[in-house]
Coordinates of C-alpha atoms and ligand atoms in Angstrom, one line a residue:
X4 CA 0.1 0.0 0.0
X5 CA 1.4 3.5 -0.9
X6 CA 2.5 5.5 1.9
X7 CA 0.1 8.4 1.0
X8 CA -3.0 5.9 1.3
X9 CA -2.1 5.4 4.9
X10 CA -1.7 9.1 6.1
X11 CA -3.1 9.3 9.6
X12 CA -5.9 11.4 10.6
X13 CA -4.5 14.2 12.8
X14 CA -7.0 14.2 15.3
X15 CA -8.3 10.6 16.0
X16 CA -5.5 8.5 14.9
X17 CA -7.6 7.1 12.1
X18 CA -6.5 6.9 8.4
X19 CA -8.3 6.9 5.1
X20 CA -7.9 3.7 2.9
X21 CA -9.3 3.3 -0.6
X22 CA -11.1 0.3 -1.6
X23 CA -10.1 -2.0 -4.3
X24 CA -13.6 -3.1 -5.2
X25 CA -17.3 -2.9 -4.3
X26 CA -18.1 -3.6 -0.8
X27 CA -21.7 -2.8 -0.3
X28 CA -22.1 -0.2 2.5
X29 CA -23.1 2.4 0.1
X30 CA -26.3 1.0 0.5
X31 CA -26.5 2.4 4.2
X32 CA -28.8 5.5 3.2
X33 CA -31.2 3.2 1.6
X34 CA -31.2 0.9 4.8
X35 CA -31.9 3.9 6.8
X36 CA -34.6 5.0 4.4
X37 CA -36.4 1.3 4.4
X38 CA -36.1 1.1 8.2
X39 CA -37.7 4.4 8.6
X40 CA -40.5 3.6 6.3
X41 CA -41.3 0.4 8.1
X42 CA -41.1 1.9 11.5
X43 CA -43.1 4.9 10.4
X44 CA -42.8 8.5 11.9
X45 CA -44.3 10.6 14.6
X46 CA -45.0 14.3 14.8
X47 CA -46.6 16.4 17.1
X48 CA -48.0 19.9 16.8
X49 CA -49.3 22.2 19.3
X50 CA -51.4 24.7 18.4
X51 CA -51.9 28.0 20.7
X52 CA -54.2 30.6 20.2
X53 CA -57.3 32.2 21.5
X54 CA -60.7 30.5 21.2
X55 CA -62.2 30.4 17.8
X56 CA -59.0 31.9 16.1
X57 CA -59.0 29.3 13.5
X58 CA -56.6 26.6 14.9
X59 CA -58.9 23.5 14.0
X60 CA -59.6 24.9 10.5
X61 CA -55.9 25.4 9.7
X62 CA -54.9 21.9 10.9
X63 CA -57.8 20.4 8.8
X64 CA -56.4 22.5 5.9
X65 CA -52.9 21.7 6.4
X66 CA -53.5 17.8 6.4
X67 CA -56.3 17.8 4.0
X68 CA -58.7 15.8 6.3
X69 CA -61.2 16.4 9.0
X70 CA -59.7 15.8 12.3
X71 CA -62.1 15.7 15.3
X72 CA -63.0 19.2 16.2
X73 CA -64.7 20.4 19.6
X74 CA -65.7 23.9 19.6
X75 CA -64.6 25.7 22.8
X76 CA -66.8 28.0 24.9
X77 CA -65.3 31.4 26.1
X78 CA -66.0 30.6 29.7
X79 CA -63.5 28.1 30.7
X80 CA -62.1 28.9 34.1
X81 CA -58.6 28.0 33.1
X82 CA -56.6 26.8 30.2
X83 CA -56.6 23.2 29.4
X84 CA -54.9 21.2 26.5
X85 CA -56.4 18.7 24.5
X86 CA -54.3 16.2 22.7
X87 CA -55.6 13.8 19.9
X88 CA -53.4 11.3 17.9
X89 CA -54.2 10.1 14.5
X90 CA -52.4 7.4 12.3
X91 CA -52.1 8.9 8.9
X92 CA -50.7 7.5 5.5
X93 CA -49.3 9.0 2.3
X94 CA -48.1 6.5 -0.1
X95 CA -46.2 4.1 1.9
X96 CA -45.3 6.5 4.7
X97 CA -47.0 6.3 7.9
X98 CA -47.2 9.2 10.3
X99 CA -48.5 9.1 13.7
X100 CA -49.8 12.7 14.3
X101 CA -50.6 14.4 17.4
X102 CA -52.6 17.7 17.3
X103 CA -52.6 19.4 20.8
X104 CA -55.0 22.4 21.2
X105 CA -55.4 24.9 23.6
X106 CA -58.7 25.2 25.2
X107 CA -59.8 28.5 26.6
X108 CA -56.5 30.4 25.9
X109 CA -56.8 34.1 26.4
X110 CA -60.4 34.0 27.8
X111 CA -59.8 34.4 31.6
X112 CA -60.2 37.8 33.2
X113 CA -56.6 37.1 34.9
X114 CA -54.3 35.9 32.0
X115 CA -51.0 36.0 34.4
X116 CA -50.8 32.2 34.5
X117 CA -52.4 31.4 31.1
X118 CA -49.0 30.0 29.9
X119 CA -48.5 27.6 32.8
X120 CA -50.5 24.6 31.8
X121 CA -48.8 24.8 28.3
X122 CA -45.3 24.7 29.9
X123 CA -46.4 22.0 32.3
X124 CA -47.8 20.1 29.3
X125 CA -44.6 20.5 27.3
X126 CA -42.5 19.5 30.4
X127 CA -44.7 16.5 31.2
X128 CA -43.9 14.8 27.7
X129 CA -40.2 15.5 28.1
X130 CA -40.3 13.9 31.6
X131 CA -42.2 10.8 30.2
X132 CA -39.3 10.5 27.8
X133 CA -36.5 10.9 30.3
X134 CA -38.1 8.4 32.4
X135 CA -38.4 6.0 29.5
X136 CA -34.5 6.7 28.9
X137 CA -33.5 6.1 32.6
X138 CA -35.4 2.6 32.7
X139 CA -33.2 -0.2 33.1
X140 CA -35.4 -1.9 30.3
X141 CA -35.9 0.7 27.8
X142 CA -38.2 0.3 24.8
X143 CA -37.5 3.6 23.0
X144 CA -37.9 1.8 19.6
X145 CA -41.8 1.5 20.1
X146 CA -42.3 4.3 22.6
X147 CA -44.9 6.8 21.5
X148 CA -43.0 9.9 21.4
X149 CA -45.2 12.7 22.5
X150 CA -42.7 15.7 22.8
X151 CA -44.0 18.5 20.8
X152 CA -41.9 19.3 17.9
X153 CA -43.7 22.2 16.5
X154 CA -45.7 25.0 18.3
X155 CA -48.0 26.9 16.0
X156 CA -48.6 29.9 17.8
X157 CA -51.9 31.9 16.3
X158 CA -51.4 35.6 16.5
X159 CA -54.8 37.6 16.4
X160 CA -55.0 39.5 13.0
X161 CA -55.4 42.9 14.8
X162 CA -52.9 44.8 12.7
X163 CA -51.7 46.6 15.9
X164 CA -49.2 44.7 18.0
X165 CA -48.7 41.6 19.9
X166 CA -50.6 41.3 22.9
X167 CA -48.6 40.9 26.3
X168 CA -50.1 37.5 26.7
X169 CA -48.5 36.4 23.4
X170 CA -45.1 37.9 24.4
X171 CA -45.2 36.4 27.7
X172 CA -46.2 32.9 26.5
X173 CA -43.7 32.7 23.6
X174 CA -41.1 33.7 26.1
X175 CA -41.8 31.0 28.5
X176 CA -41.9 28.5 25.7
X177 CA -39.1 29.6 23.5
X178 CA -36.4 27.4 25.2
X179 CA -38.8 24.2 25.2
X180 CA -40.4 24.2 21.9
X181 CA -39.8 25.2 18.0
X182 CA -42.2 28.2 17.8
X183 CA -43.5 29.1 14.4
X184 CA -45.7 32.3 14.7
X185 CA -48.7 32.6 12.3
X186 CA -51.0 35.5 11.8
X187 CA -54.3 33.9 11.8
X188 CA -57.4 34.9 9.5
X189 CA -55.2 36.8 7.5
X190 CA -58.1 37.5 5.0
X191 CA -59.3 39.9 7.7
X192 CA -56.4 42.3 7.4
X193 CA -55.5 44.6 4.1
X194 CA -52.3 43.7 2.3
X195 CA -50.4 47.1 3.4
X196 CA -51.4 46.5 7.1
X197 CA -50.3 43.1 7.0
X198 CA -46.9 44.1 5.7
X199 CA -46.6 46.6 8.6
X200 CA -48.0 44.2 11.1
X201 CA -45.5 41.5 10.1
X202 CA -42.4 44.0 10.5
X203 CA -43.9 45.0 13.8
X204 CA -44.3 41.6 15.3
X205 CA -40.9 40.5 14.3
X206 CA -39.4 43.6 15.9
X207 CA -41.4 43.1 19.1
X208 CA -40.2 39.5 19.1
X209 CA -36.6 40.7 18.9
X210 CA -36.8 43.5 21.4
X211 CA -38.2 41.1 24.0
X212 CA -35.9 38.5 23.3
X213 CA -38.0 35.9 21.9
X214 CA -36.4 33.1 20.0
X215 CA -38.6 31.6 17.3
X216 CA -37.9 28.6 15.2
X217 CA -35.6 29.5 12.3
X218 CA -35.7 27.4 9.1
X219 CA -32.2 25.7 9.1
X220 CA -29.5 26.8 6.5
X221 CA -26.9 24.1 7.3
X222 CA -28.3 21.7 4.6
X223 CA -27.4 23.4 1.5
X224 CA -30.2 21.7 -0.6
X225 CA -32.5 23.7 1.3
X226 CA -30.7 26.7 2.5
X227 CA -31.9 28.9 0.0
X228 CA -35.5 28.2 0.2
X229 CA -35.2 28.5 4.2
X230 CA -33.3 31.7 4.0
X231 CA -36.2 33.2 1.8
X232 CA -38.9 31.7 4.3
X233 CA -37.3 33.0 7.3
X234 CA -37.6 36.5 5.8
X235 CA -41.5 35.8 5.5
X236 CA -42.1 35.1 9.2
X237 CA -44.6 35.2 10.8
X238 CA -46.6 33.4 8.0
X239 CA -50.0 35.2 7.3
X240 CA -52.4 32.2 7.0
X241 CA -56.0 31.7 5.9
X242 CA -57.7 28.3 6.6
X243 CA -60.7 26.6 4.9
X244 CA -61.8 23.3 4.1
X245 CA -64.6 24.5 1.5
X246 CA -63.9 24.0 -2.1
X247 CA -64.9 26.9 -4.4
X248 CA -64.8 26.9 -8.2
X249 CA -62.2 29.1 -9.4
X250 CA -61.8 29.1 -13.2
X251 CA -62.4 25.6 -14.1
X252 CA -60.8 24.0 -10.9
X253 CA -62.1 23.5 -7.3
X254 CA -59.9 25.1 -4.8
X255 CA -59.9 25.4 -0.9
X256 CA -61.0 28.9 -0.5
X257 CA -63.2 31.3 1.5
X258 CA -65.9 32.9 -0.4
X259 CA -67.0 36.4 0.2
X260 CA -69.7 38.8 -1.3
X261 CA -66.8 40.7 -2.9
X262 CA -64.6 37.8 -3.9
X263 CA -62.9 34.5 -3.1
X264 CA -59.7 34.2 -0.9
X265 CA -57.8 31.3 -2.1
X266 CA -55.8 29.2 0.8
X267 CA -53.2 27.9 -1.7
X268 CA -52.9 31.2 -3.5
X269 CA -49.4 32.6 -2.5
X270 CA -50.7 36.0 -3.7
X271 CA -53.6 35.7 -1.3
X272 CA -51.8 34.3 2.0
X273 CA -48.7 32.3 3.1
X274 CA -50.5 29.0 3.8
X275 CA -48.5 27.1 1.1
X276 CA -45.2 28.6 2.5
X277 CA -46.3 27.3 6.0
X278 CA -47.0 23.8 4.5
X279 CA -43.9 23.8 2.6
X280 CA -41.7 24.7 5.7
X281 CA -43.6 22.7 8.2
X282 CA -44.4 19.3 6.4
X283 CA -42.4 19.2 3.1
X284 CA -39.1 20.7 4.1
X285 CA -38.3 21.0 7.7
X286 CA -40.4 18.3 9.7
X287 CA -37.5 16.4 10.2
X288 CA -35.6 19.3 11.5
X289 CA -38.2 20.1 13.7
X290 CA -38.1 16.6 15.1
X291 CA -34.2 16.9 15.5
X292 CA -34.1 20.3 17.0
X293 CA -36.8 18.9 19.5
X294 CA -34.5 16.1 20.5
X295 CA -31.2 17.8 20.3
X296 CA -31.9 21.1 21.6
X297 CA -35.2 21.5 23.7
X298 CA -35.1 18.0 25.0
X299 CA -31.4 18.2 25.8
X300 CA -31.8 21.2 27.8
X301 CA -34.6 19.7 29.8
X302 CA -32.6 16.6 30.4
X303 CA -29.7 18.5 31.4
X304 CA -31.4 20.5 33.7
X305 CA -33.3 17.6 35.3
X306 CA -30.1 15.7 35.7
X307 CA -28.2 18.8 37.4
X308 CA -31.1 19.0 39.6
X309 CA -30.7 15.4 40.7
X310 CA -27.0 16.2 41.3
X311 CA -25.6 14.7 38.1
X312 CA -22.5 16.4 36.6
X313 CA -20.0 15.7 33.9
X314 CA -16.9 17.0 35.6
X315 CA -16.0 17.7 39.1
X316 CA -15.1 21.1 40.7
X317 CA -11.5 20.7 39.2
X318 CA -13.0 20.0 35.6
X319 CA -11.9 16.4 35.7
X320 CA -14.4 14.1 33.9
X321 CA -16.4 12.3 36.4
X322 CA -18.4 9.1 35.5
X323 CA -22.0 8.3 36.3
X324 CA -20.6 5.4 38.6
X325 CA -18.7 8.1 40.5
X326 CA -21.3 10.5 40.8
X327 CA -23.5 8.0 42.0
X328 CA -21.1 6.8 44.7
X329 CA -20.5 10.5 45.7
X330 CA -24.1 11.1 45.9
X331 CA -24.7 7.8 48.0
X332 CA -21.7 8.8 50.4
X333 CA -23.3 12.5 50.6
X334 CA -26.6 10.9 51.3
X335 CA -25.3 8.4 53.8
X336 CA -23.3 11.3 55.7
X337 CA -26.4 13.2 55.7
X338 CA -28.4 10.6 57.0
X339 CA -25.7 10.1 59.8
X340 CA -25.8 13.8 60.5
X341 CA -29.6 13.6 60.9
X342 CA -29.5 10.7 63.0
X343 CA -26.9 12.3 65.4
X344 CA -29.0 15.5 65.5
X345 CA -32.1 13.5 66.4
X346 CA -30.1 11.6 68.9
X347 CA -28.9 14.9 70.4
X348 CA -32.3 16.2 70.3
X349 CA -33.6 13.2 72.2
X350 CA -30.9 13.4 74.7
X351 CA -31.6 17.0 75.3
X352 CA -35.2 16.3 75.4
X353 CA -34.7 13.6 78.0
X354 CA -32.4 16.0 80.1
X355 CA -35.1 18.8 80.0
X356 CA -37.8 16.3 81.2
X357 CA -35.5 15.3 83.7
X358 CA -34.9 18.6 85.0
X359 CA -38.8 19.3 84.8
X360 CA -39.5 16.2 86.8
X361 CA -36.8 17.0 89.5
X362 CA -38.2 20.5 89.7
X363 CA -41.7 19.1 90.1
X364 CA -40.2 16.8 92.7
X365 CA -38.3 19.5 94.6
X366 CA -41.6 21.6 94.5
X367 CA -43.7 18.9 95.9
X368 CA -41.1 18.1 98.6
X369 CA -41.2 21.8 99.4
X370 CA -45.1 21.6 99.6
X371 CA -44.7 18.5 101.7
X372 CA -42.1 20.0 104.1
X373 CA -44.3 23.2 104.5
X374 CA -47.4 20.9 105.4
X375 CA -45.2 19.0 107.7
X376 CA -44.2 22.2 109.5
X377 CA -47.8 23.6 109.5
X378 CA -48.9 20.3 110.8
X379 CA -46.3 20.2 113.5
X380 CA -46.9 23.8 114.6
X381 CA -50.8 23.0 114.8
X382 CA -49.8 19.8 116.7
X383 CA -47.6 21.9 119.0
X384 CA -50.4 24.6 119.5
X385 CA -53.0 21.8 120.1
X386 CA -50.5 20.0 122.8
X387 CA -50.1 23.5 124.5
X388 CA -53.9 23.9 124.5
X389 CA -54.0 20.5 126.1
X390 CA -51.5 20.9 128.4
X391 CA -53.3 24.2 129.6
X392 CA -56.7 22.4 129.6
X393 CA -54.9 19.6 131.7
X394 CA -53.6 22.2 134.1
X395 CA -57.0 23.9 134.1
X396 CA -58.6 20.5 134.8
X397 CA -55.9 19.5 137.6
X398 CA -56.6 22.9 139.3
X399 CA -60.2 22.6 139.0
X400 CA -60.0 19.0 140.5
X401 CA -57.7 20.4 143.3
X402 CA -60.2 23.3 144.1
X403 CA -63.1 20.9 143.9
X404 CA -61.4 18.5 146.2
X405 CA -60.5 21.3 148.7
X406 CA -64.3 22.5 148.3
X407 CA -65.4 19.2 149.1
X408 CA -63.3 18.9 152.1
X409 CA -64.4 22.2 153.2
X410 CA -67.9 21.1 152.7
X411 CA -67.4 17.8 154.8
X412 CA -65.6 19.8 157.5
X413 CA -68.5 22.2 157.7
X414 CA -70.9 19.4 157.9
X415 CA -68.8 17.7 160.8
X416 CA -68.8 21.1 162.8
X417 CA -72.5 21.8 162.2
X418 CA -73.5 18.0 163.5
X419 CA -71.4 18.5 166.5
X420 CA -73.0 21.7 167.3
X421 CA -76.5 20.2 167.0
X422 CA -75.6 17.5 169.1
X423 CA -74.3 19.8 171.9
X424 CA -77.5 21.9 171.5
X425 CA -79.7 18.9 172.1
X426 CA -77.6 17.5 174.9
X427 CA -77.8 21.0 176.5
X428 CA -81.5 21.0 176.3
X429 CA -81.9 17.7 178.3
X430 CA -80.2 18.8 181.0
Ligands
LIG10 N1 -62.0 34.9 8.1 C1 -61.4 33.6 8.6 N2 -62.2 32.7 9.3 C2 -61.6 31.6 9.6 C3 -60.4 31.3 9.2 N3 -60.1 30.1 9.8 C4 -61.1 29.5 10.5 N4 -62.1 30.6 10.4 C5 -63.3 30.6 11.0 O1 -63.2 30.9 12.3 C6 -64.2 30.2 13.1 C7 -63.7 29.3 14.2 O2 -62.5 28.3 13.5 P1 -61.9 27.3 14.2 O3 -61.0 26.5 13.3 O4 -63.1 26.3 14.9 O5 -61.2 27.8 15.7 P2 -60.5 27.2 16.7 O6 -59.4 28.2 17.2 O7 -60.3 25.8 16.5 O8 -61.5 27.4 17.8 P3 -61.6 26.6 19.4 O9 -61.2 25.2 19.1 O10 -63.2 26.5 19.5 O11 -60.8 27.4 20.1 C8 -64.9 29.3 12.2 O12 -66.2 30.1 11.9 C9 -64.1 29.2 11.1 O13 -64.7 29.0 9.8 C10 -59.7 32.0 8.5 O14 -58.6 31.8 8.0 N5 -60.2 33.3 8.2
LIG11 MG1 -60.7 24.1 17.6

C-alpha cells in the first residue's frame, strides 16, 4: 500500500484507505430509509391561540382531512390542553400525528398564569421520555414519543401589535419548543396593514428576546428556500376546508360577497409557505431540534437538579458511577448527621424532662415540708392547749377536792353543834 494512502487522521489516529472493489455499505442510506419507512414517523404539533382563532380549521386544511373538532366555549375557568392522535398515511409513509390544542386560551380575566398549563404539558412529555430513557429495560424503539415538535402560535390579526399574553407565553416557551408564529385569519387584514404588522411583530419579538424557530440553513439543498422563508415569518395564513370553483378548478377557499380568498394562492396568503416549511421541508429538522436542543436542555437541567455532573469542581471528568457513589456517600453522611442530630435532640429532651421532673419533685417536697411544718406547728399549738386544759382541769380538780373537804368539814362541825345543843336541852 502506498504511504500516501495510509496518512493518519491528525485528530483521531484513523487513516483513510481506498477500497479495491465494491463492498456494499454505500447502501446504508437506503437501509436507513427502508427502516424508517417500516417504523413509521411521529410528529406532534401544538396549536396555541385564542378560542375561535382558526386553529382547527388550519390543521384540517394543512393535512387535508377532517380531524375531530370540539368547539370551545369562552367561559373556561382556566386554560387546558386537548391532545388527539391520528394515524395518517401518504403513499407508503405512515405518520402518527398528535395535534394538541389549547382550550380557553386568552379567555380568563386574569391571564397571568395562562402559559403555565402549556409549559406543564410540554415538560410532562419531556419527563415521560426521560423516564423511559432512564429505565433499565428501555423500549424507545416502540415508545410513543409525545414530545411537541412544533408549536404554531396563532396571532390575532389585529394589525396593531402583539398582546402581552403572546409575548409572555412565547418567552416562556421558546427554550422548550420550536415556535412558528402565524398570523391567523389573514384574510381579515389588508395587504399594506399585513406588511406593517409582520414587521412590527418581528421587531417586538426581537426586542423582547423571544427566540422563534428559524428554518435551518446548514443543509445546502434547502438553505436557499429556508433563508427566503425565514424572511417571510410570521406566516399570514388563511384556513378553509370549503371548496370553491375558480376558473375550471375546485380550490380550497373562503368565499366573500366581494370575492374569493384562495388558501393555496401565494398572492392571497402564506398558507402554502407554511405547509412547505412545516411538512415538506423541515419536519425532520423540527423533530431533530426537539430532541437535540429542547429535550437535551430539559434533560440536562433535570439531571443537574438530581446532582449529576460531567466534571468535578477541578474540571476532571466524572463518570455516572462516581457521581452515584459520591451522591450515595453524601446521602449516607447526611443520614448520619440527621441521626446524630436526632439523638442529640432526644438526649436534650430527656435531660429537659428530667430537670422538669426534678423541679416538680422539689416543688412537691417543698410543699410536703411546709405541710409537715404547718402540721407540727398545729400539733404543738394543740398540745399547748391540751397542757393548759390539763392544768386547768387539775387545778379545778384540786379546787373541787378542797371545796369538798371544806364542805365535809363544815358538815361535821354543824353536826357536833346540833348534838351539843340537844344535849344541853336535856339537862
Ligand atoms: N376569516 C377567516 N375565518 C376563519 C379562518 N379560519 C377559521 N375561520 C373561522 O373561524 C371560526 C372558528 O374556527 P376554528 O377553526 O373552529 O377555530 P378554533 O381556534 O379551532 O376554535 P376553538 O377550538 O373553539 O378554540 C370558524 O367559523 C371558521 O370558519 C380564516 O382563516 N379566516
Ligand atoms: Mg378548535
